[in-house]
XYZ file of C-alpha atoms in Angstrom:
631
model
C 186.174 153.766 218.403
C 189.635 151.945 217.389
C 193.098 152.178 217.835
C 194.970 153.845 214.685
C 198.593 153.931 213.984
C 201.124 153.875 211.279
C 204.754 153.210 210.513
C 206.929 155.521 207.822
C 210.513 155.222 206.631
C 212.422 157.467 204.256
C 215.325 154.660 203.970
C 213.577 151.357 203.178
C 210.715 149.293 203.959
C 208.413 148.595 206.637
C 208.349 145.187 208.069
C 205.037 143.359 208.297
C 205.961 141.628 210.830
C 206.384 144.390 213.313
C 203.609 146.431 212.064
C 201.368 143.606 212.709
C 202.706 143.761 216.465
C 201.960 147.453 216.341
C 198.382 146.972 215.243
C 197.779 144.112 217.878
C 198.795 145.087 220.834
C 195.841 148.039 220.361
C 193.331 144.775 220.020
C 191.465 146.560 223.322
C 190.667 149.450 221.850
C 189.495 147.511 218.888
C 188.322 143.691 219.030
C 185.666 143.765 216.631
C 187.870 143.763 213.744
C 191.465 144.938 212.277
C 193.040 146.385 208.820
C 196.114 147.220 207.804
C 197.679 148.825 204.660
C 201.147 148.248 203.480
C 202.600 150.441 200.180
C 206.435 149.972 200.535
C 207.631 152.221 203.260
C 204.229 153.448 204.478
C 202.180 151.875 206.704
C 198.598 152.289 208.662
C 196.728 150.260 210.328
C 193.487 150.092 213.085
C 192.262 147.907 215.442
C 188.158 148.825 215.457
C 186.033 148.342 218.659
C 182.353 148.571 216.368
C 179.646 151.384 217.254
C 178.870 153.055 213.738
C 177.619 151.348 210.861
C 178.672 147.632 212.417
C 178.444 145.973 208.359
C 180.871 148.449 206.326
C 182.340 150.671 208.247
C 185.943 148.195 207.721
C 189.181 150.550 207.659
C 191.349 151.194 206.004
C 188.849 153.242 204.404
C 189.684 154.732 200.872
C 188.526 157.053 198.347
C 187.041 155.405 194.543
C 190.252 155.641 192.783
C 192.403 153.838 195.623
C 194.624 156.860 195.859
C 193.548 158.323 199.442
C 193.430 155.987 202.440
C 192.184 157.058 206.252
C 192.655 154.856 209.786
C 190.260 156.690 212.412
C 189.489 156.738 216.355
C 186.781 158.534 217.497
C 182.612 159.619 216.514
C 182.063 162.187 214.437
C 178.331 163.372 215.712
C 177.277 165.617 212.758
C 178.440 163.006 210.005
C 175.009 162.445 208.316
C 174.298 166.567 207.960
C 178.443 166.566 206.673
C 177.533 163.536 203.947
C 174.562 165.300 202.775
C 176.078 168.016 202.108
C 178.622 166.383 200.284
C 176.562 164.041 198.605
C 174.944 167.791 197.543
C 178.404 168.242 196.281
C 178.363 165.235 194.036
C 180.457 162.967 196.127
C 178.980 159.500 196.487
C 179.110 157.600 198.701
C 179.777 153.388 199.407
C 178.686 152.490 203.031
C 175.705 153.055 204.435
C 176.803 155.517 207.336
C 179.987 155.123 208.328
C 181.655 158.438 209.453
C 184.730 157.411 208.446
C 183.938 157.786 204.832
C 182.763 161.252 205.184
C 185.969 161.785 206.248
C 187.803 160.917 202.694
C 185.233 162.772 200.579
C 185.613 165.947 202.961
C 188.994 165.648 202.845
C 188.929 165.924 198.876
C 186.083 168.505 199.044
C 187.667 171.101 202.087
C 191.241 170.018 202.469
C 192.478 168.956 206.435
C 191.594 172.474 207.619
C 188.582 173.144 206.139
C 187.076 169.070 206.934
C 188.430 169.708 210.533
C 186.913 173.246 211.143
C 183.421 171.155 210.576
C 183.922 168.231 212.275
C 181.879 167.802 215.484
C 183.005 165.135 217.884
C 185.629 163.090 219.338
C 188.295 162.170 217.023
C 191.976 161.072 215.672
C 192.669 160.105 212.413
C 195.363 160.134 209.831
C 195.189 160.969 205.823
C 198.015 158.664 203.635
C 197.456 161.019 201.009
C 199.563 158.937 197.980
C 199.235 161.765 195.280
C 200.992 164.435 197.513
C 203.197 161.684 198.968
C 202.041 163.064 202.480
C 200.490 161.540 205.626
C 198.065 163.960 207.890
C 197.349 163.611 211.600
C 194.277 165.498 213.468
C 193.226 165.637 216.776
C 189.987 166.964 218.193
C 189.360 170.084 219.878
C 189.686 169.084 223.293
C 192.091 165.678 223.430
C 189.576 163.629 224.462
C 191.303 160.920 222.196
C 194.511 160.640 221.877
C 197.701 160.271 219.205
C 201.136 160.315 220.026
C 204.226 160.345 217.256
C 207.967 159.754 217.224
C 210.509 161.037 213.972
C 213.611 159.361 214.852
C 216.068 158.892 212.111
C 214.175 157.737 208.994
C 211.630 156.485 210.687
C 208.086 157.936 211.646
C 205.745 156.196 213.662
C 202.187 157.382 215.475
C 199.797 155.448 217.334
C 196.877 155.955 219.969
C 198.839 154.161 222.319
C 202.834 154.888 223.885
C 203.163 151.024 223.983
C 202.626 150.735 220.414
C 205.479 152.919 219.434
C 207.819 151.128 221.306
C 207.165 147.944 219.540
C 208.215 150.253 216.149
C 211.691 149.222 217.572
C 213.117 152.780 216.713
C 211.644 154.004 220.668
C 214.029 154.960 223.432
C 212.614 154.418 226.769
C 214.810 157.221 228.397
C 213.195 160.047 230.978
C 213.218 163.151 229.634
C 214.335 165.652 232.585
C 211.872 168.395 231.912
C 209.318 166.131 231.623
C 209.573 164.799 235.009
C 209.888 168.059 236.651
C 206.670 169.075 234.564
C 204.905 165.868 236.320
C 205.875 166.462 239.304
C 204.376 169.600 239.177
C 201.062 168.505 238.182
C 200.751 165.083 238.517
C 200.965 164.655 234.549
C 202.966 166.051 231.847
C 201.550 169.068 229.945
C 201.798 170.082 226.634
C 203.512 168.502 223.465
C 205.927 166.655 225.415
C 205.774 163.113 227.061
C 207.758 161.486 229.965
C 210.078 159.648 227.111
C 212.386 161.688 225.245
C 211.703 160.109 222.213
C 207.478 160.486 221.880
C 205.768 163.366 221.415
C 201.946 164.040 221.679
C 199.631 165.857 218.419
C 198.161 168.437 220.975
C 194.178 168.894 220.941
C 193.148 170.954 217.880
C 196.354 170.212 216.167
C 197.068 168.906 212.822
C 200.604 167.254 211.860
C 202.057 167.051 207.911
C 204.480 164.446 207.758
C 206.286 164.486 204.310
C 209.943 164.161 203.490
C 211.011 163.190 206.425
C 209.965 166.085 208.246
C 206.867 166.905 210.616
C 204.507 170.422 210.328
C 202.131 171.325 213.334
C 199.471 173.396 212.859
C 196.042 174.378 214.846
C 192.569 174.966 213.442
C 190.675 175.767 216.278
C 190.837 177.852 219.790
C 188.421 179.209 222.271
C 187.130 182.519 220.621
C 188.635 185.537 221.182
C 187.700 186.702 224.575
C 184.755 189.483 224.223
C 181.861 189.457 227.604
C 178.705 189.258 225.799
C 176.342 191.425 227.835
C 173.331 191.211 225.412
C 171.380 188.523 226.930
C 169.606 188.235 230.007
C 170.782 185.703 232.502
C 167.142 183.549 232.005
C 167.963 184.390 227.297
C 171.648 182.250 228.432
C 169.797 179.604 230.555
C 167.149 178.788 227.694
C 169.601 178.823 225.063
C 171.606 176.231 226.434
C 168.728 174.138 227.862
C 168.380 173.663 224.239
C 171.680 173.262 222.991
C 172.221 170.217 225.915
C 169.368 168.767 224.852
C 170.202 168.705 221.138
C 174.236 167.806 222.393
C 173.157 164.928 224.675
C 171.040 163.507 221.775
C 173.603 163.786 219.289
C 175.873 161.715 221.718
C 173.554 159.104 221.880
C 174.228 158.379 218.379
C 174.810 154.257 218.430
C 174.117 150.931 216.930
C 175.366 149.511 220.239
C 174.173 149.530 223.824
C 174.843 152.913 225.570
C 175.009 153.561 229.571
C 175.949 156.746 231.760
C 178.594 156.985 234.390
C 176.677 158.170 237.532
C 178.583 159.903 240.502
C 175.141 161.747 241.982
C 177.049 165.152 241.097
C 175.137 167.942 239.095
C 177.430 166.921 235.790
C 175.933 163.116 235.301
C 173.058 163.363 236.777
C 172.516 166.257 234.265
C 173.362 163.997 231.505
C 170.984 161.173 233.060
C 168.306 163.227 232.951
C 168.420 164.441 229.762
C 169.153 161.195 228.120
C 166.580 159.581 229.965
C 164.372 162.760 228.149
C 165.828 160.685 224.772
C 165.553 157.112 225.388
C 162.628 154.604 225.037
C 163.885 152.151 227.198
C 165.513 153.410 230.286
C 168.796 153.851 230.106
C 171.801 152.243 232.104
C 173.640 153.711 234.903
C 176.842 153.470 236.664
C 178.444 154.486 239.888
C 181.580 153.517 242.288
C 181.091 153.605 246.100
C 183.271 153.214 248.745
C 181.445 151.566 251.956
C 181.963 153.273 255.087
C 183.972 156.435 253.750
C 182.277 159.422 254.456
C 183.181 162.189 252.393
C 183.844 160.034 249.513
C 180.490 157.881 249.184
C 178.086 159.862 246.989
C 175.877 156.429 246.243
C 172.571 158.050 248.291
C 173.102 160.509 246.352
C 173.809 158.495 242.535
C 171.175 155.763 243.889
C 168.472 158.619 244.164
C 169.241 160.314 241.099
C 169.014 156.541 239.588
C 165.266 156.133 240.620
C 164.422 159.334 239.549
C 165.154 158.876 236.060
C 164.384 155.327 236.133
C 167.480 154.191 235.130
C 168.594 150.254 235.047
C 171.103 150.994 238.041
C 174.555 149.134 238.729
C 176.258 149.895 242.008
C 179.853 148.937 242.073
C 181.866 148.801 245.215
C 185.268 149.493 245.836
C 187.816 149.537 248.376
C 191.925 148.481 249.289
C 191.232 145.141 248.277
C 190.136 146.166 245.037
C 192.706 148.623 244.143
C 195.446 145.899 244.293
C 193.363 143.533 242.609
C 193.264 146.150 239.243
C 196.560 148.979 239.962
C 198.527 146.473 237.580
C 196.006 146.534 234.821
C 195.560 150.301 235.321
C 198.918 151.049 235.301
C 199.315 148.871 231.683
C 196.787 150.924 230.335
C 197.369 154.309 231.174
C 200.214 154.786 228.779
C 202.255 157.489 230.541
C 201.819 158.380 233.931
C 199.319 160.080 235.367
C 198.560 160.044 239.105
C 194.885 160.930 239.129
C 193.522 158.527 241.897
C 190.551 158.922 240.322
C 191.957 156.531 237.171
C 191.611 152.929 239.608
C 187.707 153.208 240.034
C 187.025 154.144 236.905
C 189.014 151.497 235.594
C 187.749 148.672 237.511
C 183.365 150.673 237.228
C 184.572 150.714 233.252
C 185.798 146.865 233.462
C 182.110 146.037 235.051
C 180.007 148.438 232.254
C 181.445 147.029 229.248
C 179.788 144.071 230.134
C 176.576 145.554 229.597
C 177.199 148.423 226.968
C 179.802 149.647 225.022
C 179.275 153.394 225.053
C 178.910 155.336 227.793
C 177.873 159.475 228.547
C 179.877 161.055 231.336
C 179.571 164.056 232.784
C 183.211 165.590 232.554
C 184.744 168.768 231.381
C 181.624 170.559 233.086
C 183.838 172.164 236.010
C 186.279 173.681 233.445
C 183.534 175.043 231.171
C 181.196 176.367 233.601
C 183.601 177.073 236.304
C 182.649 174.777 239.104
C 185.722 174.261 241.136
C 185.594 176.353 244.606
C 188.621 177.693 243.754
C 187.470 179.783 240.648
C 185.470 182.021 243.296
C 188.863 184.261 243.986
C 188.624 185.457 240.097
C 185.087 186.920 240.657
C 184.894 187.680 244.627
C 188.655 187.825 245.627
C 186.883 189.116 249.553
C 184.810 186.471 249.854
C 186.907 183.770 248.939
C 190.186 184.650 251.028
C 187.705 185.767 253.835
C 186.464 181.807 254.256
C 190.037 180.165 253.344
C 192.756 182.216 255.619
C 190.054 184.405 258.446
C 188.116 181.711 259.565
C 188.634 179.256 262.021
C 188.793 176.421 260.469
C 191.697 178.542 258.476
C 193.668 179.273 261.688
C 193.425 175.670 262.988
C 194.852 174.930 259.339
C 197.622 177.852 259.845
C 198.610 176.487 262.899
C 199.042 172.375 261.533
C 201.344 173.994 258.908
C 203.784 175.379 261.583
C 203.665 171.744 262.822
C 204.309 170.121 259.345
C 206.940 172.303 258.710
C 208.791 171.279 262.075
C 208.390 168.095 260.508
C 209.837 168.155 257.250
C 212.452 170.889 258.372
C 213.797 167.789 260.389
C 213.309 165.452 257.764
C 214.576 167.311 255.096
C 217.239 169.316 257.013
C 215.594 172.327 255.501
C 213.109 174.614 255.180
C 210.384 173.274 252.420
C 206.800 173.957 251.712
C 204.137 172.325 253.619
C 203.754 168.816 251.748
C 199.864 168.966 252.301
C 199.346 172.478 251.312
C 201.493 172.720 248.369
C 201.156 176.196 246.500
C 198.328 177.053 243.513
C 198.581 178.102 240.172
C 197.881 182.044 240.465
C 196.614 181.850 237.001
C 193.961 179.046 237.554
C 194.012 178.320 240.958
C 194.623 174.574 240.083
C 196.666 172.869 243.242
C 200.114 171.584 242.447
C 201.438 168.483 243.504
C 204.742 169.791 244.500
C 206.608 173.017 245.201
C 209.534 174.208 243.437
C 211.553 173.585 246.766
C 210.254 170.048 246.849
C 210.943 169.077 242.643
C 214.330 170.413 243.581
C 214.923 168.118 246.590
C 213.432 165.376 244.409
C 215.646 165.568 241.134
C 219.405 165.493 240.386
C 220.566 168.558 239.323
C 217.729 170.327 238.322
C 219.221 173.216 236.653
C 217.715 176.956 237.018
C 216.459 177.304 233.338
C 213.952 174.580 233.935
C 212.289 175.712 237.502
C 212.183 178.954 235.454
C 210.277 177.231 232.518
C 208.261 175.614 235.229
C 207.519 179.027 236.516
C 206.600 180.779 233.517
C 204.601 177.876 231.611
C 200.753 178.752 232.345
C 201.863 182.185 231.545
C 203.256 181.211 227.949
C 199.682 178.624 227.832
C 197.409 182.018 228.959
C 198.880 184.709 226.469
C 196.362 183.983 223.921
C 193.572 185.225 226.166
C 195.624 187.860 227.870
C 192.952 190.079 226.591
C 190.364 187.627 228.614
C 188.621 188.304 232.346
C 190.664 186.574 234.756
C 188.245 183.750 234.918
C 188.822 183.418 231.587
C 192.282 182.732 231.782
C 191.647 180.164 234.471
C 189.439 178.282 232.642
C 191.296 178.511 229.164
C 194.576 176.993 231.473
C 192.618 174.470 233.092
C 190.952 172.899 230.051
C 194.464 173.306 227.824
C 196.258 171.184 230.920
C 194.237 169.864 233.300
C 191.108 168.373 231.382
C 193.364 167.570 227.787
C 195.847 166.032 230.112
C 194.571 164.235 233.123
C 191.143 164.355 232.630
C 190.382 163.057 229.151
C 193.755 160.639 229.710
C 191.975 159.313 232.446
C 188.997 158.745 230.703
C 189.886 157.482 227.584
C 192.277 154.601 228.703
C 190.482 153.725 231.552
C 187.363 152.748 229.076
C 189.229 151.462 226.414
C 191.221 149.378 228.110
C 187.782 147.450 228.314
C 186.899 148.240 224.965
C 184.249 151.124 226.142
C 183.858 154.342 224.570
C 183.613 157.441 226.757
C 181.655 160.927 224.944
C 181.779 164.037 227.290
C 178.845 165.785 226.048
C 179.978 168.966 228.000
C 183.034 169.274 226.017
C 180.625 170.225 222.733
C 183.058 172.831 220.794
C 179.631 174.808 220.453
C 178.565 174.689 224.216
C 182.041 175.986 225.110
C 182.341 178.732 222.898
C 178.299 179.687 223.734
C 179.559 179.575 227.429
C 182.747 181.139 227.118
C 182.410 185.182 226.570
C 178.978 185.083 228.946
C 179.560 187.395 231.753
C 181.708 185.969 234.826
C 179.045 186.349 237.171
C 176.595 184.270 235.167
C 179.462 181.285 236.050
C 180.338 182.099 239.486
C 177.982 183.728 241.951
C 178.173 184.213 245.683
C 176.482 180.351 245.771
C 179.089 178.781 244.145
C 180.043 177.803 240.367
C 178.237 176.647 237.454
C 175.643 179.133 237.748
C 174.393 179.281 234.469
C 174.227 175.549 234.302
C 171.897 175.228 237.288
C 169.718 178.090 236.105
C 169.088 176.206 232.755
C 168.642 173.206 234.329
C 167.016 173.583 237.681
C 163.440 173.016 235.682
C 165.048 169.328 235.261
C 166.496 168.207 237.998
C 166.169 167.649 241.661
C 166.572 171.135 243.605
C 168.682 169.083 246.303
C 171.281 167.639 243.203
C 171.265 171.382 241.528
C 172.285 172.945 244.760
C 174.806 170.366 245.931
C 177.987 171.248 247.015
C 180.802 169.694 244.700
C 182.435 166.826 245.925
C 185.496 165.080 243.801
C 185.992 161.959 242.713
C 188.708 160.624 244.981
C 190.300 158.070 246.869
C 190.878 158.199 250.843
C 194.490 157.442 250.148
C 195.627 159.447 253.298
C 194.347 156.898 255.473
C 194.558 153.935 253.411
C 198.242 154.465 252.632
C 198.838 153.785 256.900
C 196.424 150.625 256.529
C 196.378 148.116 254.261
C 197.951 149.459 251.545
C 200.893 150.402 253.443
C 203.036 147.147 251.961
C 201.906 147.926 248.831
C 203.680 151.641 248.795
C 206.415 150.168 250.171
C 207.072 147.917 247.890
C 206.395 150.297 244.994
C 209.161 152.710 246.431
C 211.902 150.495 247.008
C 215.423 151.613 246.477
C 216.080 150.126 242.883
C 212.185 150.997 241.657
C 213.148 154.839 242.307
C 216.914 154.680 240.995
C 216.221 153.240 237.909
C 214.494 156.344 236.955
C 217.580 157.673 236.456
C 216.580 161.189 237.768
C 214.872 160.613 240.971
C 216.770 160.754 244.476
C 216.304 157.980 246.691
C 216.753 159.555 250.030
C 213.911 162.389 249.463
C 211.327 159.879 248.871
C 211.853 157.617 252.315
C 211.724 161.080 254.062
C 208.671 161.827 251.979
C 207.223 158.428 253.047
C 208.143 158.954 256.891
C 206.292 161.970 256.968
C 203.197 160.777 256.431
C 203.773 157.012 257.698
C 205.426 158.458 261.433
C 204.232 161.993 261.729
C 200.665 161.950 260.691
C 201.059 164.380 257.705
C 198.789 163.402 254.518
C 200.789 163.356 251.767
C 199.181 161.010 249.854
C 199.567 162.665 246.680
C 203.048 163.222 246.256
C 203.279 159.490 247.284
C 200.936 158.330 245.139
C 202.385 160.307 242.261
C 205.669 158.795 242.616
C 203.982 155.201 243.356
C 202.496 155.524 239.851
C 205.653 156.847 238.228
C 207.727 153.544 239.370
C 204.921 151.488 238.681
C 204.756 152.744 235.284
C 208.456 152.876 234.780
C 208.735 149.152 235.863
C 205.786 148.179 233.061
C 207.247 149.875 229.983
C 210.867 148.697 230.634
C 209.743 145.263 230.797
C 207.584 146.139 227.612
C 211.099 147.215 225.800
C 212.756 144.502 227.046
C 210.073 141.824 225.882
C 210.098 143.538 222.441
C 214.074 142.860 221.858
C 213.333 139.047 222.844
C-alpha cells in the first residue's frame, strides 16, 4: 500500500521543491520508504507503507531499458500466476515478488487495457510511459483505493490524496455548486466530480491518458450484462461460492506483514473470521468497536462470541462522546473530502488501535451491496410484503402520526411546508435513504437553480441505464455499489486505515464473486427471511446458526441522543455563523432552524446535522491547508 502521485507541465519545469511536499505529506499512507522521479516537466513519486516483497519492492519501479516507470497503491492478489505467465512470455524479471513489477512487464506485454482486464485486486497506479510521451492512470474495479486529478492550465497533477494536490499550488479551494447539492443529497459526492471545482476523481474501473496537455477517460470493466442464470440449483450456487470465498479469503491473506480482521459480530466479518481462521496457523487477530450502555448499537456479545469461536486473539475497543472529540479532528484531516458517514470516527480511532498490532486487515464490506442485504432491497422482490410491515402496521401508524407532528414543527420553523427531516424520501431506484429532500437542499443553498434539482432528480437514472435491461434488484444493487459503496463506503475505509498506515482488503468485493453473484436469480438474494440468501446457504455449514440468521444491524453512532448531551457544544460550535458562511453557498438561517428542531422539539435529525457538522469541519481544515501552503 502507498500513496502515489505526480506533477506534469506543458510550459516548464517541475519544482523539486514542491513535489517533495507533494510526496510527504502522503508519509501515512507510506512510512516505510519514499521515491520520486524527476525528467524535466514530469514528475511521480510514492510514499510506500511495506506489505509485498519488504527488500525490493522500492518504486519508482522501471522497466530494463529505463524507458517505462510505474508509482503504485494497492495489492494485486493474482501477481505470481500474472508473472509466470509472463515470465512464460520471456519477460524477466528483477525482484523477487513484488507486484509492482508485474505491472511494467504486463504493461509492455497487454497494453493498459489488456494488463487491467487481468488484474485482480485493489489498486491505483500510473504508467510515465517516456517513448509515447504519455502518462496512464487506473483504478480498480470497485474504488476501493483512490486517485484524484486536476488539468488546470499547463499543469497536471494526481495524487491519492485531495491535500496533496493542493500543495501542487495550481488548486483552487472553491465549492463547486453542484457538488454540494449532490452531498447534500447523499451525504457524499457521487460520481467524477468532487466538492472543489478544481479536482476531479478517476472513477472505479476507469483509466485516464494524459498526453499533450489533454486528459482521455476510458473504462475496462462493468458488471456483466444482466442475463438470470436459472441453470443451477440453489444448493450448485451455494457450493460454488463456498469455494470461491474460500479461495478469495486466502488470496487476501497474501502478506509478509501481520494481518488482523475487523470484527462487528455481523454475518459479513464473522464470515471472513471464520474462513481465515480455516487459513491461518496461528490464530488470527480480531477487532471490534463497542459502545457501553447503547443498546441497539453494541454488537460486542455478539463480536466477543464469534471471537471465541474461531479462536481469535481478540481486541475490544470502546468508544463513546469522549472519544469522538478526542479523534473528529484527526478524522476530519484524513478523510479528504467530506463524507458524513458516522460510521468513519470508530473506525478511525478501532484502525488507530490495530495498526499497532498488524498492518493489514480483512473486513467484511461490500457484502450488503453484492448479496443484497439491506431490508430495503425486499420491495424489489416482494413489493406486498415489504410495504405491508413499513406503512400497515402499527408501529407504521405510530410513525405516520409523529410525521404530522414533525411537520407542525418545521412548517413553523421553516415558514413552510418541507419534508419530514427524519423520514427524508428514498431512492426509487435503490431504495438507498437520502439525507435531504429536494425541498430541504433548496432551503439550504443560494439560488439553487432548476437545471440542477433536475440533474439531482434524474442522476441514478443516467447511473442505472446500463442495466436497464436488468431485474429491478439488479438495478438497485448496480446503483448502490456505483455510489454508495465506491463513494462512502470504500472512502470510509480506505482513509480511515491509512491514516494509520493500515491496509483494508474487502474480500467480498472479488470482481469474480460479484459477477458469479450477479445474474443468479433474485430470489436466491432476497427471500421472505431477509437478504443475503445465497450467502447464508453457502455458509451456514460454517458458522454459528444464531450469527447466519441475525438480523442486520448497521454500524452507527447514537448521534440523536448524543447531539442533546454532551456533544451538544461541540455542534454548536461547528455551526457557528462564520463556519457556515464561508462556504460560500450555504444559508445561515436554515441551519439554526435545522438545529432547533432537533435541540427544542425532540425531532432526530442527526444526520442532516451531522452532515453539515462535517462539511464545516472539513471546509475549516483545507482552507487552513491552502493558506499554510502560500506561507
Amino acid at each position: 500500500m502507498c500513496g502515489i502521485c505526480g506533477f506534469l507541465k506543458s510550459g516548464g519545469r517541475v519544482d523539486r521543491q514542491v513535489f517533495d511536499r507533494m510526496v510527504d505529506s502522503m508519509s501515512h499512507r507510506g512510512p516505510d520508504d519514499r521515491g520520486t522521479l524527476l525528467r524535466g516537466n514530469k514528475a511521480i513519486g510514492m510514499r510506500r507503507l511495506s506489505i509485498i516483497d519488504l527488500a525490493s519492492g522500492r518504486q519508482p519501479m522501471s522497466n530494463e531499458d529505463g524507458s517505462i516507470h510505474v508509482v503504485y497503491n494497492g495489492e494485486i492478489y493474482n501477481h505470481m500466476e500474472l508473472r509466470e505467465e509472463l515470465s512464460k512470455k520471456g519477460h524477466r524479471f528483477r525482484t523477487d515478488h513484488s507486484d509492482t513489477e508485474v505491472l511494467i512487464h504486463g504493461y509492455e506485454e497487454w497494453g493498459i487495457e489488456g494488463l487491467a482486464r487481468r488484474l485482480n485486486g485493489i489498486y491505483a497506479f500510473a504508467v510515465l510511459d517516456e517513448p509515447e510521451d504519455r502518462i496512464l492512470l487506473v483504478r480498480d474495479r470497485f474504488g476501493v483505493k483512490p486517485l484524484y486529478y486536476s488539468l488546470k492550465g499547463d499543469s497536471f497533477v494526481f495524487a491519492s490524496e485531495v491535500k496533496t494536490l493542493l500543495l501542487s499550488g495550481s488548486i483552487d479551494t472553491t465549492f463547486s455548486d453542484e457538488a454540494l447539492a449532490f452531498y447534500l443529497r447523499y451525504q457524499f459526492v457521487p460520481g467524477s466530480q468532487t466538492i472543489l471545482k478544481d479536482v476531479k476523481k478517476l472513477l472505479p474501473a476507469e483509466i485516464l491518458e494524459y498526453r499533450d496537455g489533454n486528459v482521455r477517460t476510458t473504462t475496462y470493466w462493468d458488471f456483466p450484462s444482466p442475463a438470470i442464470r436459472r441453470d443451477e440449483t440453489m444448493e450448485d450456487c451455494a457450493h460454488r461460492l463456498r469455494e470461491l470465498l474460500f479461495d478469495t479469503v486466502k488470496r487476501q491473506m497474501m502478506s509478509d506483514v501481520p494481518i488482523g480482521v475487523f470484527l462487528s459480530g455481523g454475518l459479513d466479518s464473522t464470515i471472513i473470521a471464520y474462513l481465515m481462521a480455516r487459513n491461518s496457523e496461528v490464530p488470527i487477530r480480531s477487532y471490534s468497536i463497542v459502545f457501553p450502555g447503547e443498546e441497539g448499537f453494541d454488537e460486542s456479545a455478539f463480536s466477543s462470541k464469534v471471537a471465541e469461536a474461531v479462536g481469535s486473539d481478540h481486541r475490544v475497543i470502546a468508544f463513546d462522546e469522549k472519544r469522538l472529540i478526542d479523534v473528529v479532528d484527526g478524522v476530519i484531516e484524513s478523510m479528504d473530502e467530506p463524507v458524513a458517514d458516522p460510521a468513519m470516527v470508530p473506525t478511525y480511532y478501532m484502525a488507530g488501535v490495530a495498526a499497532k498490532d498488524v498492518k493489514v486487515v480483512l473486513t467484511g464490506e461490500g457484502a450488503d451491496e453484492v448479496f443484497a442485504g439491506y431490508p430495503y432491497y425486499r420491495q424489489f422482490v416482494d413489493k406486498s410484503g415489504y410495504m405491508a410491515e413499513r406503512y400497515v402496521s402499527l408501529k407504521a401508524v405510530r410513525a405516520g402520526l409523529k410525521t404530522l407532528k414533525n411537520r407542525m414543527f418545521t412548517l413553523k420553523e421553516f415558514g413552510c411546508l418541507v419534508d419530514d427531516l427524519e423520514l427524508p424520501p428514498s431512492s426509487s431506484l435503490s431504495g438507498f435513504p437520502y439525507a435531504m429532500s429536494d425541498n430541504l437542499i433548496m432551503l439550504f443553498m443560494k439560488d439553487l437553480s432548476p437545471t440542477l434539482i433536475e440533474r439531482l432528480q434524474n442522476y441514478e437514472a443516467e447511473v442505472a441505464s446500463r442495466v436497464n435491461d436488468g431485474t429491478p434488484l439488479q438495478r438497485a444493487l448496480y446503483v448502490d455499489t456505483k455510489l454508495w459503496l465506491a463513494e462512502d463506503l470504500m472512502l470510509k475505509l480506505d482513509r480511515m486505515t491509512m491514516a494509520h498506515s493500515l491496509e483494508a482488503r474487502v474480500p467480498f468485493l472479488d470482481h469474480r464473486v460479484v459477477e458469479f453473484v450477479f445474474n443468479m436469480p433474485d430470489e436466491f438474494k432476497v427471500a421472505s427471511s431477509g437478504g443475503k440468501f445465497l450467502l447464508r446457504e453457502a455458509m451456514k455449514d460454517i458458522i454459528d446458526k444464531d450469527i447466519a440468521n441475525r438480523t442486520k444491524q448497521g454500524f452507527n453512532l447514537p448521534f440523536n441522543r448524543w447531539f442533546r448531551g454532551r456533544l451538544r457544544e461541540f455542534v454548536q460550535d461547528s455551526l457557528t455563523k462564520e463556519s457556515v458562511e464561508t462556504t460560500g453557498l450555504l444559508d445561515y438561517e436554515a441551519v439554526k432552524r435545522l438545529l432547533r428542531c432537533h435541540m427544542e422539539y425532540g425531532m432526530n435529525t442527526a444526520r442532516p446535522v451531522w452532515m453539515l457538522v462535517v462539511l464545516c469541519l472539513w471546509n475549516r481544515h483545507i482552507r487552513r491547508l491552502a493558506a499554510s501552503r502560500e506561507v
